[in-house]
Each structure stands twice: as C-alpha cells, then as structure tokens.
Short mmCIF file of C-alpha atoms in Angstrom, two decimals:
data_model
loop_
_atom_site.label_atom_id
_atom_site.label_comp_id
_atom_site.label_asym_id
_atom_site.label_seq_id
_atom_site.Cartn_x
_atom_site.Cartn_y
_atom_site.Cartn_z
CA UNK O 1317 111.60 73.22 110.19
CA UNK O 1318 110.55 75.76 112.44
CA UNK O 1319 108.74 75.10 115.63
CA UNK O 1320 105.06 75.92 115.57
CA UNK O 1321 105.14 77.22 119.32
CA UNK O 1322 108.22 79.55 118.24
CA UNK O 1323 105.92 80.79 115.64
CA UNK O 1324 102.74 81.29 117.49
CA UNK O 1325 105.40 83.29 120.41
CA UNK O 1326 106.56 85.45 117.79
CA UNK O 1327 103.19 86.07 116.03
CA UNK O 1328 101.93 87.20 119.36
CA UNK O 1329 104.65 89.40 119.83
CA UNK O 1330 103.75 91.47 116.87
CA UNK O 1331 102.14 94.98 117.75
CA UNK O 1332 99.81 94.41 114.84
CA UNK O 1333 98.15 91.41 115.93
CA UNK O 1334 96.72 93.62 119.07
CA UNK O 1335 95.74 96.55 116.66
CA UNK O 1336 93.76 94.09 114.55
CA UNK O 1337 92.30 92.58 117.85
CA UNK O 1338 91.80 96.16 118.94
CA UNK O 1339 90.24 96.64 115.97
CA UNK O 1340 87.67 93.99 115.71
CA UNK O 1341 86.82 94.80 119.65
CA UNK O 1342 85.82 98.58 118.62
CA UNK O 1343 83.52 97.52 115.94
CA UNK O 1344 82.14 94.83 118.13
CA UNK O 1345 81.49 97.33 120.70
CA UNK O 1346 80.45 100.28 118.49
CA UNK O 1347 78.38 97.71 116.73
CA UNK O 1348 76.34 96.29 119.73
CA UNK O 1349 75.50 99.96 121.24
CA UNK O 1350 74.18 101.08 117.85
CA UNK O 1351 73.47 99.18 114.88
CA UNK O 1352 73.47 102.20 112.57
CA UNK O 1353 76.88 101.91 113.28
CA UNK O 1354 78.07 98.72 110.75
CA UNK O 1355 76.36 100.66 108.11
CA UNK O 1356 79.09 99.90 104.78
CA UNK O 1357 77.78 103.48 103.17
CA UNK O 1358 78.64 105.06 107.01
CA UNK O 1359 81.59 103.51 107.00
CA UNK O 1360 83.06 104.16 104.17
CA UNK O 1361 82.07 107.87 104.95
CA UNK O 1362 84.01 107.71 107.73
CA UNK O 1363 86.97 107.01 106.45
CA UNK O 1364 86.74 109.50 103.84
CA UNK O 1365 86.40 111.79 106.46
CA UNK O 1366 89.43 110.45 108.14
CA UNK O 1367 91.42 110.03 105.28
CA UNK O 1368 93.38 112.73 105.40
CA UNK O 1369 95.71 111.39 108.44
CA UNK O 1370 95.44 107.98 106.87
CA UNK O 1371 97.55 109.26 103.81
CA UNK O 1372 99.66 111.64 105.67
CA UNK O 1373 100.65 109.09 108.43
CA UNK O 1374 101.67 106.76 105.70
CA UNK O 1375 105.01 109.07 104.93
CA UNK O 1376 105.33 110.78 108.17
CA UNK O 1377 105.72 106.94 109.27
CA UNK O 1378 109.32 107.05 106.89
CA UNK O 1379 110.34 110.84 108.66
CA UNK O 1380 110.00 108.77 111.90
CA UNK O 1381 111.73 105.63 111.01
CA UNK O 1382 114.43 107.83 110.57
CA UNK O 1383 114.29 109.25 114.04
CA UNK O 1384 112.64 112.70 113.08
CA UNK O 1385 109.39 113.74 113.42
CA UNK O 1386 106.89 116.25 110.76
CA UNK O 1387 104.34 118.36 112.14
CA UNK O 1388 104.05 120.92 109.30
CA UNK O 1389 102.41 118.65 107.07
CA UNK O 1390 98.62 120.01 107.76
CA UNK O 1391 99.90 123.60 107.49
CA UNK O 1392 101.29 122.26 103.38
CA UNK O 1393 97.75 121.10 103.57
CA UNK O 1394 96.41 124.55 103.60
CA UNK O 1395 98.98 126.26 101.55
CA UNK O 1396 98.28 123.51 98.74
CA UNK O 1397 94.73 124.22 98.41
CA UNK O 1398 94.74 128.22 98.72
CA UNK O 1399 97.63 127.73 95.94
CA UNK O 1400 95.06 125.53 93.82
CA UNK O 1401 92.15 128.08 94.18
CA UNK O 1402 93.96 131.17 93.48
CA UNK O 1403 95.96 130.15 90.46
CA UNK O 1404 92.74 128.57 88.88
CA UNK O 1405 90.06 131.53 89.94
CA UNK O 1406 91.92 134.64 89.83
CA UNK O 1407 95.27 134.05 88.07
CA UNK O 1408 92.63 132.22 85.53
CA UNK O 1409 94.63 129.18 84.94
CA UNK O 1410 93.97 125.46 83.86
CA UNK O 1411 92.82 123.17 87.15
CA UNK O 1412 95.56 120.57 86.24
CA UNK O 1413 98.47 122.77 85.45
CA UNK O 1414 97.54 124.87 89.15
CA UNK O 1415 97.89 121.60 91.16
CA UNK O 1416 100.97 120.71 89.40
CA UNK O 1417 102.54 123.92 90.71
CA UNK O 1418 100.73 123.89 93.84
CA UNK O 1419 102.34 120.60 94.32
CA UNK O 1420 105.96 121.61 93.36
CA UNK O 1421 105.70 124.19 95.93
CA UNK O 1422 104.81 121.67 98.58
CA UNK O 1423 107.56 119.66 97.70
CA UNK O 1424 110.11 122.70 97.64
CA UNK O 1425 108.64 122.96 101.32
CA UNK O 1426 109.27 119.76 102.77
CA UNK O 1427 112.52 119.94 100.61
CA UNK O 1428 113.33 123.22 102.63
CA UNK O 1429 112.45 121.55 106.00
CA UNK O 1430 114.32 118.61 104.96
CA UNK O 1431 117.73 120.54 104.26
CA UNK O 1432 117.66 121.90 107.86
CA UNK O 1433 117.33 118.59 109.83
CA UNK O 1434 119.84 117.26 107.25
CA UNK O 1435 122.42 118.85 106.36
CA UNK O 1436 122.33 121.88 109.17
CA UNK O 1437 121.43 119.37 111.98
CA UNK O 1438 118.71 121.64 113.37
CA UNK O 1439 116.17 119.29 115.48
CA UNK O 1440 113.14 118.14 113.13
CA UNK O 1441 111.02 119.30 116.10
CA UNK O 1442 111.98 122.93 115.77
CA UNK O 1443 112.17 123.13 111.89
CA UNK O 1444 109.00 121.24 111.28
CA UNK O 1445 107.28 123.62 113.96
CA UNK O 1446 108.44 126.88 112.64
CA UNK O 1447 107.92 125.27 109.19
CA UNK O 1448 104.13 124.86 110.04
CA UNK O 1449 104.05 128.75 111.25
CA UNK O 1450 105.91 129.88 107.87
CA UNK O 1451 103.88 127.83 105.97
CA UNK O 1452 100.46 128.98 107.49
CA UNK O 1453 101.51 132.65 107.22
CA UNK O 1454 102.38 131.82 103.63
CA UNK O 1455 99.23 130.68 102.60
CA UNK O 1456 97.62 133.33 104.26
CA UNK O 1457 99.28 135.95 102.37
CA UNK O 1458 98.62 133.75 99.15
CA UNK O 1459 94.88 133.82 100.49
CA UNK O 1460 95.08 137.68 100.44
CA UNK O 1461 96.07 138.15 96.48
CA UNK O 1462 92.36 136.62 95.85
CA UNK O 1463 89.65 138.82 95.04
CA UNK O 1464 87.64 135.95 97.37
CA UNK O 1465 87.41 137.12 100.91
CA UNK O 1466 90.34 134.21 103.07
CA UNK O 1467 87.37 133.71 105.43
CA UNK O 1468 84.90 132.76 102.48
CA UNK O 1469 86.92 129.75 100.40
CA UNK O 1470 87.13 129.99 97.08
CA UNK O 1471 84.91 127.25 95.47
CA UNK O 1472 83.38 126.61 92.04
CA UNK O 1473 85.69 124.34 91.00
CA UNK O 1474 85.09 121.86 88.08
CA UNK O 1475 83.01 119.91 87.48
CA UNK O 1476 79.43 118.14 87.45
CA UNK O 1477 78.04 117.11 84.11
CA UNK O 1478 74.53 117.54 83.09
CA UNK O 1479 73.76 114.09 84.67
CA UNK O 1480 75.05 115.31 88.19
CA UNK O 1481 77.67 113.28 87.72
CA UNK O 1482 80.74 114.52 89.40
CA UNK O 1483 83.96 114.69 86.47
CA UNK O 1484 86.89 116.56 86.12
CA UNK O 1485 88.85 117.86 89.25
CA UNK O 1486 85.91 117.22 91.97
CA UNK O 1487 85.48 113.68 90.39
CA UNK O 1488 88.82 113.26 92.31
CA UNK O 1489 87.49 114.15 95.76
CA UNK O 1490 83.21 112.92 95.27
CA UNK O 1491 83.76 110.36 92.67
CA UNK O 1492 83.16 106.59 92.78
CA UNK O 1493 84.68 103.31 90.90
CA UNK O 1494 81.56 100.84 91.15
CA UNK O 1495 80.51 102.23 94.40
CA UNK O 1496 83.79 102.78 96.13
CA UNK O 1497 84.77 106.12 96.52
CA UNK O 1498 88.19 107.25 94.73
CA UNK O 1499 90.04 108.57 97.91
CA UNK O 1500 89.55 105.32 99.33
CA UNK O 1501 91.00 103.73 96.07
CA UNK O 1502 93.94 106.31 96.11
CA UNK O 1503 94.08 105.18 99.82
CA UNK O 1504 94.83 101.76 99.18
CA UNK O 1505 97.06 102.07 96.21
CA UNK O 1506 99.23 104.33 98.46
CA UNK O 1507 99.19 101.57 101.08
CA UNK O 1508 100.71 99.07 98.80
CA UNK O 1509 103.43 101.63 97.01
CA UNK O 1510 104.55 102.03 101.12
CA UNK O 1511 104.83 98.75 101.90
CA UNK O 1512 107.02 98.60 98.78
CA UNK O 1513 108.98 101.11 99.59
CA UNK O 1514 109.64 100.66 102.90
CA UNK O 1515 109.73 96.81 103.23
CA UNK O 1516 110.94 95.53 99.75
CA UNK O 1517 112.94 98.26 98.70
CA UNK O 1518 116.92 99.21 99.56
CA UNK O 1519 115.30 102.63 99.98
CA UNK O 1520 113.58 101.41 102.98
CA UNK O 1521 116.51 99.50 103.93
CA UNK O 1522 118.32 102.86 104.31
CA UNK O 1523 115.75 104.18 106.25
CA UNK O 1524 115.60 101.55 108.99
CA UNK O 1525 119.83 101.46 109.14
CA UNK O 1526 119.74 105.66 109.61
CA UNK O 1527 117.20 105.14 112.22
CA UNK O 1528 119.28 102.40 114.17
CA UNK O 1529 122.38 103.91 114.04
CA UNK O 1530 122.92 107.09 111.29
CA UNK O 1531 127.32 106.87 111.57
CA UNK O 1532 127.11 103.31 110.31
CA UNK O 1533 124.72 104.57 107.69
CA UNK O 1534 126.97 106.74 106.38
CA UNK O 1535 130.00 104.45 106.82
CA UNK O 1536 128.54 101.81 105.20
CA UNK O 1537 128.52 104.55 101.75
CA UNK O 1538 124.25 105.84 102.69
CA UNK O 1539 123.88 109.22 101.52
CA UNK O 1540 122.32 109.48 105.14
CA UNK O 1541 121.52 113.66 104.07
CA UNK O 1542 120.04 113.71 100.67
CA UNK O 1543 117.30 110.31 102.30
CA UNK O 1544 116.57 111.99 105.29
CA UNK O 1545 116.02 115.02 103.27
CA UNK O 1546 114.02 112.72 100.86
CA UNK O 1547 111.40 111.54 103.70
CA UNK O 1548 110.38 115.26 104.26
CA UNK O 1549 109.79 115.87 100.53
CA UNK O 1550 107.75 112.59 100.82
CA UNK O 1551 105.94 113.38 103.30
CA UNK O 1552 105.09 117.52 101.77
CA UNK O 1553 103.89 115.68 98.66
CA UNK O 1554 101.14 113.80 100.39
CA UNK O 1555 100.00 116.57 102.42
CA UNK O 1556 99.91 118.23 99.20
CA UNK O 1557 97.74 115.23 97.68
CA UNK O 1558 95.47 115.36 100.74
CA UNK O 1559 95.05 119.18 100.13
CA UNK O 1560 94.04 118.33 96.65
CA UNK O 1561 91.37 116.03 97.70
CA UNK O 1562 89.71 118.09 99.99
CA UNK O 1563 89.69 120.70 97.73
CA UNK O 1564 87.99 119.28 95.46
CA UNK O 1565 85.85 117.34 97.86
CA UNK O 1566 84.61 120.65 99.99
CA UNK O 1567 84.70 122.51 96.99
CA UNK O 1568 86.55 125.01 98.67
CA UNK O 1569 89.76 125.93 99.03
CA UNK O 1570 91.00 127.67 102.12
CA UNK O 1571 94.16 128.25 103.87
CA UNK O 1572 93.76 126.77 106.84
CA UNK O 1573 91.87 123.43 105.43
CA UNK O 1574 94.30 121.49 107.06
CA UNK O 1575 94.80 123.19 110.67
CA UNK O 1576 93.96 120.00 113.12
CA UNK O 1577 95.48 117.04 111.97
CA UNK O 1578 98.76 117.20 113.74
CA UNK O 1579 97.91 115.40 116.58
CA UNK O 1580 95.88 112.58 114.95
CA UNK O 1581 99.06 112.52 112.08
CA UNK O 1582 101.35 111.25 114.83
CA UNK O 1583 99.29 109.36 116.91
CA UNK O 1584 98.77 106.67 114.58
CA UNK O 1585 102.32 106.71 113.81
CA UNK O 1586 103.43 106.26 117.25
CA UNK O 1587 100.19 103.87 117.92
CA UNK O 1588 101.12 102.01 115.08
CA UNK O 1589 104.40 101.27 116.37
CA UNK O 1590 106.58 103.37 114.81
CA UNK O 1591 109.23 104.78 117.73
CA UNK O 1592 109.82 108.26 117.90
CA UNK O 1593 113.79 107.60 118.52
CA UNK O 1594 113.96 106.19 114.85
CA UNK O 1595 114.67 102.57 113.52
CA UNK O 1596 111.45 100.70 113.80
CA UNK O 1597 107.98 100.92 112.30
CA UNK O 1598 105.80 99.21 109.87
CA UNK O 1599 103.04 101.13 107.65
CA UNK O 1600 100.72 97.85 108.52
CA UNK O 1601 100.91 99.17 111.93
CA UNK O 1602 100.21 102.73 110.58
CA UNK O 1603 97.09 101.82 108.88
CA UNK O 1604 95.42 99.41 111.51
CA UNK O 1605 96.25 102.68 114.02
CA UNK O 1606 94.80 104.86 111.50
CA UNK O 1607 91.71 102.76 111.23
CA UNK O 1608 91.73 102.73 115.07
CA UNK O 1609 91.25 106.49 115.43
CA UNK O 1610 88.80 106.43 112.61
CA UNK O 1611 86.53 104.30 113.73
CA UNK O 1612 87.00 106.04 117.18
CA UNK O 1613 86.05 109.06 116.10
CA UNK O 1614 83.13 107.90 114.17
CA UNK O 1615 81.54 105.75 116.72
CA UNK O 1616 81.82 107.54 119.89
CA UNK O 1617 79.58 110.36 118.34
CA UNK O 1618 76.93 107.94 117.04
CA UNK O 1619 76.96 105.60 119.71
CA UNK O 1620 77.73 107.24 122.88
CA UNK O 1621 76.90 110.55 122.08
CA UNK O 1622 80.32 112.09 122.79
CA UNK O 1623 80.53 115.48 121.13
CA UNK O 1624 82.92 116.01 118.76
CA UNK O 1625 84.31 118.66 120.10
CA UNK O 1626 85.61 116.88 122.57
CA UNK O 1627 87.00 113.80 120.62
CA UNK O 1628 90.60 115.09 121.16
CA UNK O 1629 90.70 113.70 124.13
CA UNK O 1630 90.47 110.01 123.97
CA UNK O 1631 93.27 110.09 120.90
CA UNK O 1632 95.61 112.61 123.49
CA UNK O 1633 95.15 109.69 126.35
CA UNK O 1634 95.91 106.72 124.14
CA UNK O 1635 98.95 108.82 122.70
CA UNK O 1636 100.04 109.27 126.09
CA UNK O 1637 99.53 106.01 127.29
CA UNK O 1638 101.44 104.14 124.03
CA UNK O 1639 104.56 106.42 124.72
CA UNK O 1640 104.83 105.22 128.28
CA UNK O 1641 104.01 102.09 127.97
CA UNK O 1642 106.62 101.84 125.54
CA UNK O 1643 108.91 103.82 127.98
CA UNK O 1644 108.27 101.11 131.11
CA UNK O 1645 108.39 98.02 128.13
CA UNK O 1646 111.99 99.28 126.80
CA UNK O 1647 113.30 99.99 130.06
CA UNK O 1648 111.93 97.08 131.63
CA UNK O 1649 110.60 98.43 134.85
CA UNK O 1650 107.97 95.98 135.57
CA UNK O 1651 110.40 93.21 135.48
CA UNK O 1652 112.33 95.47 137.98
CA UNK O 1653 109.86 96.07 140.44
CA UNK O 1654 109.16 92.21 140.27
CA UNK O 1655 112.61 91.52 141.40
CA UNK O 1656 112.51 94.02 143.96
CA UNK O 1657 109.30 93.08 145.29
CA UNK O 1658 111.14 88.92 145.39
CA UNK O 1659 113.95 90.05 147.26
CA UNK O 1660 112.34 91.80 149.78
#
C-alpha cells in the first residue's frame, strides 16, 4: 500500500500542480483588480482569441518530445488560408474540397520539413526556420495569382442564413453548440485525442524512447525516421486547422494570418514542461501553460492597462526564466553553491 506522504512528495513534484496553482493565482489577481475580468462571455473570448497557440502547441509538444523543435507552423498558418481563399474565390471552387487541398499541402510541408531533420539529419532549428521563410514566400506568391489585392484579404466566404445565423464554412470559426463556441469544442476534443496519443498509445511510447535516447530507439526495431518525420506532419496539419478557423472566423484570408505566434507556440511548450533536449513533456502541462499565457494576455490589458503592443514581453521573460531555471534545477547548482558556502 503506498505511503500517503510518498504520494503527497510526488504530487508536489509535478510541474502541473504549480501551473494549476499559477493558474488559479492569475485569475485571483486579474479578478480582484477588475471584476469585468471573470466575465464567462470575456472569457471564453479570450481563449478564442488565443486559440490558435493552444492547438498548435498541442503537436509542437510531440516535435519536442522528440528533441526537435517547429517554428514554421504560423507561416503553414498563412499559406493554408491564402490557399483556401484563392481556390474558392478565383479558381471558383467548392469551400470544402479547397480546404481539403489546402490541407494536403500543409501536410506535404511539414512532411518536407520532416524528411530533412529525419532522414538528412539537418538541425530542426535550421529546417523549420528556412521552412517558415519558404513557406511565407510561398503563400505570398499564391496571394499574387488573386485578382484580390495580398494587402486586402480575400473574404466573403460562406455563410449566414437569413436568420443571421452563421452555417456553412464560417459556422466553423463564429458558431456555437448551446452557447459554447465550436473552436473551443474542437479545442477540447483535440486535448483528449493528445493525451491519447501521447500517453496511452505505443505511438507516444516511441516518442518519449526517441527523445531519451534515439540509438536505442532504433535498436529496439522504432522506425525512429518515418515518427520523427510523423510529428512534423502532425504538427503542419494543425497549423493548417488553425488557418482554417481563422479564416473563417475573420472572414478573411490572408497570407500572413499567422505571422506572430512563434514565440507564444513554444513558450507554452517549454512552460508546460516539455524540455527542449527531447524525452519529457505532458500535453496537461501544455494546456495549463497555454491557459497561462491566455489569461495573461487578456488580463493585463483590461486590468492593468498594459498595451498590447507590448505584451511580448512578459511571455519573452517567463520563457527565459523557465529555461534557466530548468538549466540551474538539472545541473543542480543551488545545491552546489550550498555546499560550497558549508565548507567554507
């Protein structure tokens, strides 16, 4: 039977037990400064606003756990929804069919990206970066073939029915189940297939072992390649997704929809305690950091009047300050300094 006190030790040891108690502080403090701020409608809002990193940090957590990193993902973003717009306004065809393709392409991409940290053992730093300048210039030249001006969007997308009701393709980026909005459904849903996948599957097995230690992977018969290469296409896909839905939740698609999100993509990845050397990392941890920034971003406006320009900079110190304080925690320098400070 185990120990209660051994179970309370290892509960606090768990990275997500201070997120959630992170969490709850925020809102506590968000709430007491302004009380506009524990508004359900607001906050809901919010996260649609947000959700964008919240999907795409699910799967970048995966390209991490495997010790590479993706940084392209907001620039698949952009080429998804200029894809979208100019197959359905200009090349006239059918909404559905023109995200299917726009969707194949983004998976060819992160397949592409994929094959070079795999199989050609180019560092997923430098692939995914030049991958996010290719796949910018790409959509801008995509965003050139449209009779719309790139600068402009091209919007009209379907649909709203005679009861304002939104249906159709924008039904998947301003539509509601009993009050809830969808991309907060599609949120959660996605949640729960990653948890699968990472923590009940031998999928997610893999990943962990390739992370830990990628020539035992393949020893032990891993196709350590083709499921590294897998995580990229993974991770393409749900930029893709997240270009859908703010396609059709703008109304507007644009090249460059996505530009911005790198930073807050690995952030709560890395906040969540995923390590950037590979081999550990939950998507609980991912989602309570996601919800983190979120709320961060949300309530520093309203509350404290920060601008919003200058909301970079509180998620850029808290990135730095997780990466070295998990820098002094796996090298152990405080205990270090202890000692040394004891014997002297």
């Amino acid at each position: 039977m185990n120990n209660p006190n051994n179970m309370l030790k290892k509960l606090l040891k768990r990275w997500e037990l201070f997120l959630v108690v992170f969490l709850i502080l925020e809102i506590a403090v968000f709430g007491a400064a302004n009380p506009k701020f524990l508004n359900p409608t607001k906050l809901m809002t919010s996260v649609v606003n947000y959700i964008s990193v919240c999907i795409i940090s699910l799967f970048v957590t995966m390209v991490m756990i495997t010790g590479g990193i993706d940084i392209q993902a907001p620039s698949i973003i952009g080429l998804t929804s200029i894809v979208i717009g100019v197959l359905w306004s200009d090349a006239g065809m059918n909404i559905w069919v023109a995200v299917l393709l726009a969707t194949l392409l983004a998976a060819l991409c992160g397949a592409l990206s994929g094959f070079f940290v795999a199989y050609c053992g180019v560092q997923p730093m430098v692939v995914t970066l030049g991958g996010s300048f290719l796949y910018s210039g790409l959509a801008l030249l995509i965003s050139s073939l449209s009779a719309t001006p790139a600068y402009q969007g091209i919007s009209g997308f379907p649909g709203k029915n005679d009861a304002g009701k939104y249906i159709d393709f924008r039904w998947l980026g301003k539509g509601d189940i009993c009050g809830i909005p969808v991309q907060i459904i599609i949120y959660v849903l996605l949640i729960a297939l990653c948890m699968w996948i990472l923590h009940r599957t031998k999928y997610g097995e893999r990943l962990f072992l390739i992370g830990v230690n990628p020539g035992a992977a393949e020893y032990s018969g891993i196709n350590t390649r083709m499921v590294t290469m897998s995580t990229y296409i993974l991770s393409a896909v749900s930029a893709a997704l997240v270009g859908i839905l703010l396609t059709a939740n703008l109304n507007s698609a644009k090249y460059n929809v996505g530009s911005g999100y790198t930073m807050g993509i690995i952030t709560a990845v890395v906040l969540g305690g995923t390590l950037n050397t590979g081999g550990k990392g939950s998507i609980l941890g991912t989602v309570l950091a996601s919800l983190i920034l979120c709320i961060l971003r949300y309530g520093l406006p309203l509350c404290f009047n920060v601008s919003t320009q200058n909301l970079d900079l509180p998620i850029g110190i808290i990135l730095v300050l997780v990466i070295l304080g998990r820098e002094i925690a796996g090298q152990h320098m405080l205990q270090k300094w202890f000692k040394r400070r004891k014997t002297h």
